[in-house]
PDB file of C-alpha atoms in Angstrom:
ATOM      1  CA  MET A   1      32.277 -36.206 -23.230  1.00  0.00           C
ATOM      2  CA  LEU A   2      31.683 -33.628 -20.539  1.00  0.00           C
ATOM      3  CA  TRP A   3      34.037 -33.227 -17.606  1.00  0.00           C
ATOM      4  CA  LEU A   4      33.499 -31.440 -14.319  1.00  0.00           C
ATOM      5  CA  ALA A   5      36.620 -30.287 -12.485  1.00  0.00           C
ATOM      6  CA  LEU A   6      36.491 -29.662  -8.748  1.00  0.00           C
ATOM      7  CA  TYR A   7      39.393 -27.462  -7.711  1.00  0.00           C
ATOM      8  CA  PHE A   8      40.079 -27.121  -3.968  1.00  0.00           C
ATOM      9  CA  PRO A   9      42.276 -24.017  -3.542  1.00  0.00           C
ATOM     10  CA  LEU A  10      41.779 -23.998   0.243  1.00  0.00           C
ATOM     11  CA  LEU A  11      42.353 -27.729   0.763  1.00  0.00           C
ATOM     12  CA  PRO A  12      45.615 -27.176   2.737  1.00  0.00           C
ATOM     13  CA  LEU A  13      43.659 -24.957   5.139  1.00  0.00           C
ATOM     14  CA  GLN A  14      40.371 -26.859   5.246  1.00  0.00           C
ATOM     15  CA  VAL A  15      41.953 -30.171   6.239  1.00  0.00           C
ATOM     16  CA  PHE A  16      42.719 -28.425   9.535  1.00  0.00           C
ATOM     17  CA  THR A  17      39.801 -26.032   9.969  1.00  0.00           C
ATOM     18  CA  ARG A  18      36.735 -27.810   8.544  1.00  0.00           C
ATOM     19  CA  ALA A  19      35.844 -29.476  11.849  1.00  0.00           C
ATOM     20  CA  GLU A  20      36.245 -26.334  13.935  1.00  0.00           C
ATOM     21  CA  THR A  21      33.011 -24.974  15.351  1.00  0.00           C
ATOM     22  CA  ASP A  22      34.296 -21.780  16.946  1.00  0.00           C
ATOM     23  CA  ASP A  23      36.253 -18.960  15.414  1.00  0.00           C
ATOM     24  CA  ALA A  24      39.924 -19.738  15.924  1.00  0.00           C
ATOM     25  CA  GLY A  25      40.950 -16.345  14.572  1.00  0.00           C
ATOM     26  CA  PRO A  26      42.880 -15.521  11.421  1.00  0.00           C
ATOM     27  CA  THR A  27      44.673 -18.611  10.150  1.00  0.00           C
ATOM     28  CA  LEU A  28      47.169 -19.340   7.418  1.00  0.00           C
ATOM     29  CA  ILE A  29      48.973 -22.372   6.059  1.00  0.00           C
ATOM     30  CA  SER A  30      52.704 -21.932   5.587  1.00  0.00           C
ATOM     31  CA  GLU A  31      55.210 -23.733   3.414  1.00  0.00           C
ATOM     32  CA  GLN A  32      58.914 -22.851   3.332  1.00  0.00           C
ATOM     33  CA  ASN A  33      58.262 -19.668   5.364  1.00  0.00           C
ATOM     34  CA  ARG A  34      55.729 -18.418   2.796  1.00  0.00           C
ATOM     35  CA  VAL A  35      51.941 -18.145   2.938  1.00  0.00           C
ATOM     36  CA  LEU A  36      50.377 -20.960   0.941  1.00  0.00           C
ATOM     37  CA  CYS A  37      46.757 -19.995   1.665  1.00  0.00           C
ATOM     38  CA  ALA A  38      44.796 -18.129   4.300  1.00  0.00           C
ATOM     39  CA  ASP A  39      41.257 -17.903   5.629  1.00  0.00           C
ATOM     40  CA  PRO A  40      39.038 -14.852   4.976  1.00  0.00           C
ATOM     41  CA  ALA A  41      39.869 -13.308   8.374  1.00  0.00           C
ATOM     42  CA  ALA A  42      43.553 -13.314   7.415  1.00  0.00           C
ATOM     43  CA  THR A  43      43.089 -12.205   3.800  1.00  0.00           C
ATOM     44  CA  GLU A  44      41.041  -9.207   4.948  1.00  0.00           C
ATOM     45  CA  THR A  45      44.197  -7.857   6.581  1.00  0.00           C
ATOM     46  CA  GLY A  46      46.180  -8.063   3.321  1.00  0.00           C
ATOM     47  CA  ILE A  47      47.667 -11.532   3.760  1.00  0.00           C
ATOM     48  CA  LYS A  48      47.885 -13.394   0.469  1.00  0.00           C
ATOM     49  CA  PRO A  49      49.655 -16.446  -0.993  1.00  0.00           C
ATOM     50  CA  GLY A  50      53.375 -15.992  -1.536  1.00  0.00           C
ATOM     51  CA  LEU A  51      53.794 -13.436   1.234  1.00  0.00           C
ATOM     52  CA  ALA A  52      56.574 -14.100   3.751  1.00  0.00           C
ATOM     53  CA  VAL A  53      55.214 -15.475   7.034  1.00  0.00           C
ATOM     54  CA  ALA A  54      57.120 -12.777   8.948  1.00  0.00           C
ATOM     55  CA  THR A  55      55.364 -10.080   6.908  1.00  0.00           C
ATOM     56  CA  ALA A  56      52.013 -11.774   7.522  1.00  0.00           C
ATOM     57  CA  CYS A  57      52.691 -11.705  11.269  1.00  0.00           C
ATOM     58  CA  ALA A  58      53.430  -7.993  11.059  1.00  0.00           C
ATOM     59  CA  LEU A  59      50.095  -7.432   9.309  1.00  0.00           C
ATOM     60  CA  GLN A  60      48.145  -9.576  11.784  1.00  0.00           C
ATOM     61  CA  PRO A  61      49.822 -10.190  15.192  1.00  0.00           C
ATOM     62  CA  ALA A  62      47.080 -12.597  16.353  1.00  0.00           C
ATOM     63  CA  LEU A  63      47.700 -14.911  13.400  1.00  0.00           C
ATOM     64  CA  ARG A  64      47.514 -18.682  13.779  1.00  0.00           C
ATOM     65  CA  ILE A  65      50.145 -20.343  11.577  1.00  0.00           C
ATOM     66  CA  ILE A  66      49.897 -24.009  10.596  1.00  0.00           C
ATOM     67  CA  ALA A  67      52.554 -25.862   8.623  1.00  0.00           C
ATOM     68  CA  ARG A  68      51.303 -27.561   5.470  1.00  0.00           C
ATOM     69  CA  ASP A  69      50.593 -31.287   5.745  1.00  0.00           C
ATOM     70  CA  ALA A  70      50.637 -32.673   2.191  1.00  0.00           C
ATOM     71  CA  GLU A  71      49.855 -36.235   3.362  1.00  0.00           C
ATOM     72  CA  LYS A  72      46.740 -35.050   5.156  1.00  0.00           C
ATOM     73  CA  GLU A  73      45.677 -33.147   2.020  1.00  0.00           C
ATOM     74  CA  GLN A  74      46.094 -36.199  -0.201  1.00  0.00           C
ATOM     75  CA  ALA A  75      44.133 -38.384   2.214  1.00  0.00           C
ATOM     76  CA  ALA A  76      41.330 -35.803   2.167  1.00  0.00           C
ATOM     77  CA  LEU A  77      41.430 -35.618  -1.642  1.00  0.00           C
ATOM     78  CA  ARG A  78      41.087 -39.423  -1.844  1.00  0.00           C
ATOM     79  CA  ARG A  79      38.111 -39.326   0.555  1.00  0.00           C
ATOM     80  CA  LEU A  80      36.515 -36.603  -1.529  1.00  0.00           C
ATOM     81  CA  ALA A  81      37.047 -38.704  -4.664  1.00  0.00           C
ATOM     82  CA  HIS A  82      35.241 -41.636  -3.021  1.00  0.00           C
ATOM     83  CA  TRP A  83      32.437 -39.290  -2.001  1.00  0.00           C
ATOM     84  CA  CYS A  84      32.117 -38.093  -5.637  1.00  0.00           C
ATOM     85  CA  TYR A  85      31.281 -41.593  -6.878  1.00  0.00           C
ATOM     86  CA  GLN A  86      27.670 -40.839  -5.969  1.00  0.00           C
ATOM     87  CA  PHE A  87      27.666 -38.370  -8.887  1.00  0.00           C
ATOM     88  CA  SER A  88      29.735 -40.196 -11.519  1.00  0.00           C
ATOM     89  CA  PRO A  89      31.300 -43.637 -12.040  1.00  0.00           C
ATOM     90  CA  THR A  90      34.388 -41.945 -13.496  1.00  0.00           C
ATOM     91  CA  VAL A  91      36.328 -39.940 -10.926  1.00  0.00           C
ATOM     92  CA  SER A  92      40.000 -39.093 -11.350  1.00  0.00           C
ATOM     93  CA  LEU A  93      42.406 -37.560  -8.867  1.00  0.00           C
ATOM     94  CA  LYS A  94      44.772 -34.854 -10.016  1.00  0.00           C
ATOM     95  CA  PRO A  95      46.905 -34.117  -6.960  1.00  0.00           C
ATOM     96  CA  PRO A  96      47.472 -31.963  -5.124  1.00  0.00           C
ATOM     97  CA  ASP A  97      44.110 -30.175  -5.295  1.00  0.00           C
ATOM     98  CA  LEU A  98      41.817 -31.300  -8.139  1.00  0.00           C
ATOM     99  CA  LEU A  99      39.224 -33.953  -8.935  1.00  0.00           C
ATOM    100  CA  LEU A 100      37.817 -34.691 -12.392  1.00  0.00           C
ATOM    101  CA  LEU A 101      34.392 -36.260 -12.939  1.00  0.00           C
ATOM    102  CA  GLU A 102      33.114 -37.415 -16.334  1.00  0.00           C
ATOM    103  CA  ILE A 103      29.442 -36.425 -16.054  1.00  0.00           C
ATOM    104  CA  GLU A 104      27.835 -36.515 -19.512  1.00  0.00           C
ATOM    105  CA  GLY A 105      26.171 -39.900 -19.009  1.00  0.00           C
ATOM    106  CA  CYS A 106      24.805 -39.002 -15.573  1.00  0.00           C
ATOM    107  CA  LEU A 107      23.361 -35.533 -16.154  1.00  0.00           C
ATOM    108  CA  HIS A 108      19.832 -36.858 -16.716  1.00  0.00           C
ATOM    109  CA  LEU A 109      19.925 -38.386 -13.219  1.00  0.00           C
ATOM    110  CA  PHE A 110      20.474 -34.978 -11.632  1.00  0.00           C
ATOM    111  CA  GLY A 111      18.396 -32.699 -13.861  1.00  0.00           C
ATOM    112  CA  GLY A 112      21.311 -31.144 -15.746  1.00  0.00           C
ATOM    113  CA  SER A 113      24.703 -29.676 -14.939  1.00  0.00           C
ATOM    114  CA  ALA A 114      23.394 -26.722 -12.922  1.00  0.00           C
ATOM    115  CA  GLU A 115      21.459 -28.983 -10.558  1.00  0.00           C
ATOM    116  CA  LEU A 116      24.406 -31.388 -10.268  1.00  0.00           C
ATOM    117  CA  SER A 117      26.718 -28.484  -9.457  1.00  0.00           C
ATOM    118  CA  LYS A 118      24.326 -27.271  -6.776  1.00  0.00           C
ATOM    119  CA  ARG A 119      24.145 -30.732  -5.178  1.00  0.00           C
ATOM    120  CA  ILE A 120      27.903 -31.082  -5.159  1.00  0.00           C
ATOM    121  CA  ASN A 121      28.372 -27.625  -3.607  1.00  0.00           C
ATOM    122  CA  THR A 122      25.781 -28.360  -0.910  1.00  0.00           C
ATOM    123  CA  GLY A 123      27.417 -31.690  -0.095  1.00  0.00           C
ATOM    124  CA  LEU A 124      30.933 -30.271  -0.010  1.00  0.00           C
ATOM    125  CA  ASP A 125      29.765 -27.427   2.201  1.00  0.00           C
ATOM    126  CA  SER A 126      28.322 -29.915   4.691  1.00  0.00           C
ATOM    127  CA  LEU A 127      31.681 -31.739   4.668  1.00  0.00           C
ATOM    128  CA  GLY A 128      33.548 -28.487   5.365  1.00  0.00           C
ATOM    129  CA  PHE A 129      35.175 -28.122   1.946  1.00  0.00           C
ATOM    130  CA  SER A 130      34.759 -25.550  -0.788  1.00  0.00           C
ATOM    131  CA  SER A 131      35.591 -25.920  -4.451  1.00  0.00           C
ATOM    132  CA  ARG A 132      35.666 -24.013  -7.688  1.00  0.00           C
ATOM    133  CA  GLN A 133      34.020 -25.863 -10.537  1.00  0.00           C
ATOM    134  CA  GLY A 134      34.709 -25.923 -14.248  1.00  0.00           C
ATOM    135  CA  LEU A 135      32.969 -27.701 -17.130  1.00  0.00           C
ATOM    136  CA  GLY A 136      34.819 -28.746 -20.274  1.00  0.00           C
ATOM    137  CA  HIS A 137      34.794 -31.195 -23.151  1.00  0.00           C
ATOM    138  CA  THR A 138      38.241 -32.396 -22.065  1.00  0.00           C
ATOM    139  CA  PRO A 139      39.708 -32.871 -18.588  1.00  0.00           C
ATOM    140  CA  LYS A 140      42.299 -30.126 -19.216  1.00  0.00           C
ATOM    141  CA  ALA A 141      39.671 -27.610 -20.352  1.00  0.00           C
ATOM    142  CA  ALA A 142      37.540 -28.341 -17.271  1.00  0.00           C
ATOM    143  CA  GLU A 143      40.609 -27.852 -15.074  1.00  0.00           C
ATOM    144  CA  LEU A 144      41.514 -24.543 -16.718  1.00  0.00           C
ATOM    145  CA  PHE A 145      37.964 -23.235 -16.289  1.00  0.00           C
ATOM    146  CA  ALA A 146      37.924 -24.272 -12.621  1.00  0.00           C
ATOM    147  CA  ARG A 147      41.305 -22.746 -11.813  1.00  0.00           C
ATOM    148  CA  SER A 148      40.678 -19.501 -13.725  1.00  0.00           C
ATOM    149  CA  GLN A 149      37.078 -19.119 -12.511  1.00  0.00           C
ATOM    150  CA  ILE A 150      35.917 -18.414 -16.062  1.00  0.00           C
ATOM    151  CA  ASP A 151      32.471 -19.786 -16.919  1.00  0.00           C
ATOM    152  CA  SER A 152      32.787 -22.193 -19.856  1.00  0.00           C
ATOM    153  CA  GLY A 153      29.331 -21.295 -21.177  1.00  0.00           C
ATOM    154  CA  ILE A 154      28.571 -24.952 -21.918  1.00  0.00           C
ATOM    155  CA  ALA A 155      25.549 -25.203 -19.661  1.00  0.00           C
ATOM    156  CA  ASP A 156      23.797 -22.118 -21.021  1.00  0.00           C
ATOM    157  CA  SER A 157      24.981 -21.247 -24.498  1.00  0.00           C
ATOM    158  CA  GLY A 158      26.701 -24.230 -26.078  1.00  0.00           C
ATOM    159  CA  VAL A 159      29.710 -24.502 -28.397  1.00  0.00           C
ATOM    160  CA  PRO A 160      30.232 -20.861 -29.525  1.00  0.00           C
ATOM    161  CA  ALA A 161      30.253 -19.576 -25.940  1.00  0.00           C
ATOM    162  CA  TYR A 162      32.539 -22.462 -24.921  1.00  0.00           C
ATOM    163  CA  ARG A 163      35.075 -21.620 -27.627  1.00  0.00           C
ATOM    164  CA  TYR A 164      34.963 -17.951 -26.719  1.00  0.00           C
ATOM    165  CA  ALA A 165      35.451 -18.761 -23.021  1.00  0.00           C
ATOM    166  CA  LEU A 166      38.445 -21.006 -23.794  1.00  0.00           C
ATOM    167  CA  ARG A 167      40.080 -18.134 -25.635  1.00  0.00           C
ATOM    168  CA  GLN A 168      39.757 -15.894 -22.543  1.00  0.00           C
ATOM    169  CA  ILE A 169      41.777 -18.147 -20.214  1.00  0.00           C
ATOM    170  CA  PRO A 170      44.992 -16.421 -19.103  1.00  0.00           C
ATOM    171  CA  LEU A 171      48.141 -18.301 -20.091  1.00  0.00           C
ATOM    172  CA  SER A 172      49.300 -18.116 -16.472  1.00  0.00           C
ATOM    173  CA  TYR A 173      46.968 -21.070 -15.760  1.00  0.00           C
ATOM    174  CA  LEU A 174      48.818 -23.360 -18.168  1.00  0.00           C
ATOM    175  CA  ASN A 175      51.155 -25.828 -16.517  1.00  0.00           C
ATOM    176  CA  ALA A 176      54.442 -24.665 -18.004  1.00  0.00           C
ATOM    177  CA  PRO A 177      57.855 -23.694 -16.640  1.00  0.00           C
ATOM    178  CA  SER A 178      58.183 -20.066 -15.538  1.00  0.00           C
ATOM    179  CA  LYS A 179      60.772 -19.520 -18.279  1.00  0.00           C
ATOM    180  CA  GLN A 180      58.162 -20.431 -20.921  1.00  0.00           C
ATOM    181  CA  HIS A 181      55.583 -18.165 -19.283  1.00  0.00           C
ATOM    182  CA  GLN A 182      58.074 -15.283 -19.381  1.00  0.00           C
ATOM    183  CA  LEU A 183      58.886 -15.976 -23.028  1.00  0.00           C
ATOM    184  CA  LEU A 184      55.178 -15.914 -23.949  1.00  0.00           C
ATOM    185  CA  ARG A 185      54.707 -12.632 -22.046  1.00  0.00           C
ATOM    186  CA  ASP A 186      57.741 -11.153 -23.814  1.00  0.00           C
ATOM    187  CA  MET A 187      56.134 -12.042 -27.162  1.00  0.00           C
ATOM    188  CA  GLY A 188      52.929 -10.281 -26.101  1.00  0.00           C
ATOM    189  CA  PHE A 189      50.764 -13.324 -25.394  1.00  0.00           C
ATOM    190  CA  SER A 190      48.525 -13.233 -22.338  1.00  0.00           C
ATOM    191  CA  ARG A 191      45.462 -15.341 -23.231  1.00  0.00           C
ATOM    192  CA  LEU A 192      44.943 -18.768 -24.752  1.00  0.00           C
ATOM    193  CA  GLY A 193      43.092 -17.307 -27.737  1.00  0.00           C
ATOM    194  CA  GLU A 194      46.111 -15.221 -28.711  1.00  0.00           C
ATOM    195  CA  LEU A 195      48.286 -18.295 -28.651  1.00  0.00           C
ATOM    196  CA  LEU A 196      45.780 -20.319 -30.687  1.00  0.00           C
ATOM    197  CA  ASP A 197      45.648 -17.574 -33.340  1.00  0.00           C
TER     198      ASP A 197
END
């Protein structure tokens, strides 16, 4: 099987800004008085996720702040999942920000994974959304490649490149409690390959 993960890191922002035609200025999404995500105009001034909203305002006085709307995000993710059925009959939601498509049986319809990826990116762009994509032989591997922005090597080089790429994924992308992440760091582990060894 071959899975394609579509990770939407700016979904909290794009559910508000995708329909805007004019520049509304630097914008961020806040949650519990912290920056969840920000547009390029805001990130250029040093605003990044996790920063206190008050600090962000000090960095950029003309900042537009929008409170996160998780319900709106999930509705958008469901609509995007429906839209993805044109590319695969198997589409799974992984809230809050990820879709998984099983694509092995459909690749011949689109001329391969690179062409399918290009079509999806073009379509998402026209809808006002951006995603990071990852290919993997399992849903979890595809997700890790999408979140870490590491190329799996499947499309170009096959199994050896895929195995090598898996080994390069930082452990910080694994879904584990922070206490476990700290324990792994204390033992000197930073990448999946080190843990597998």
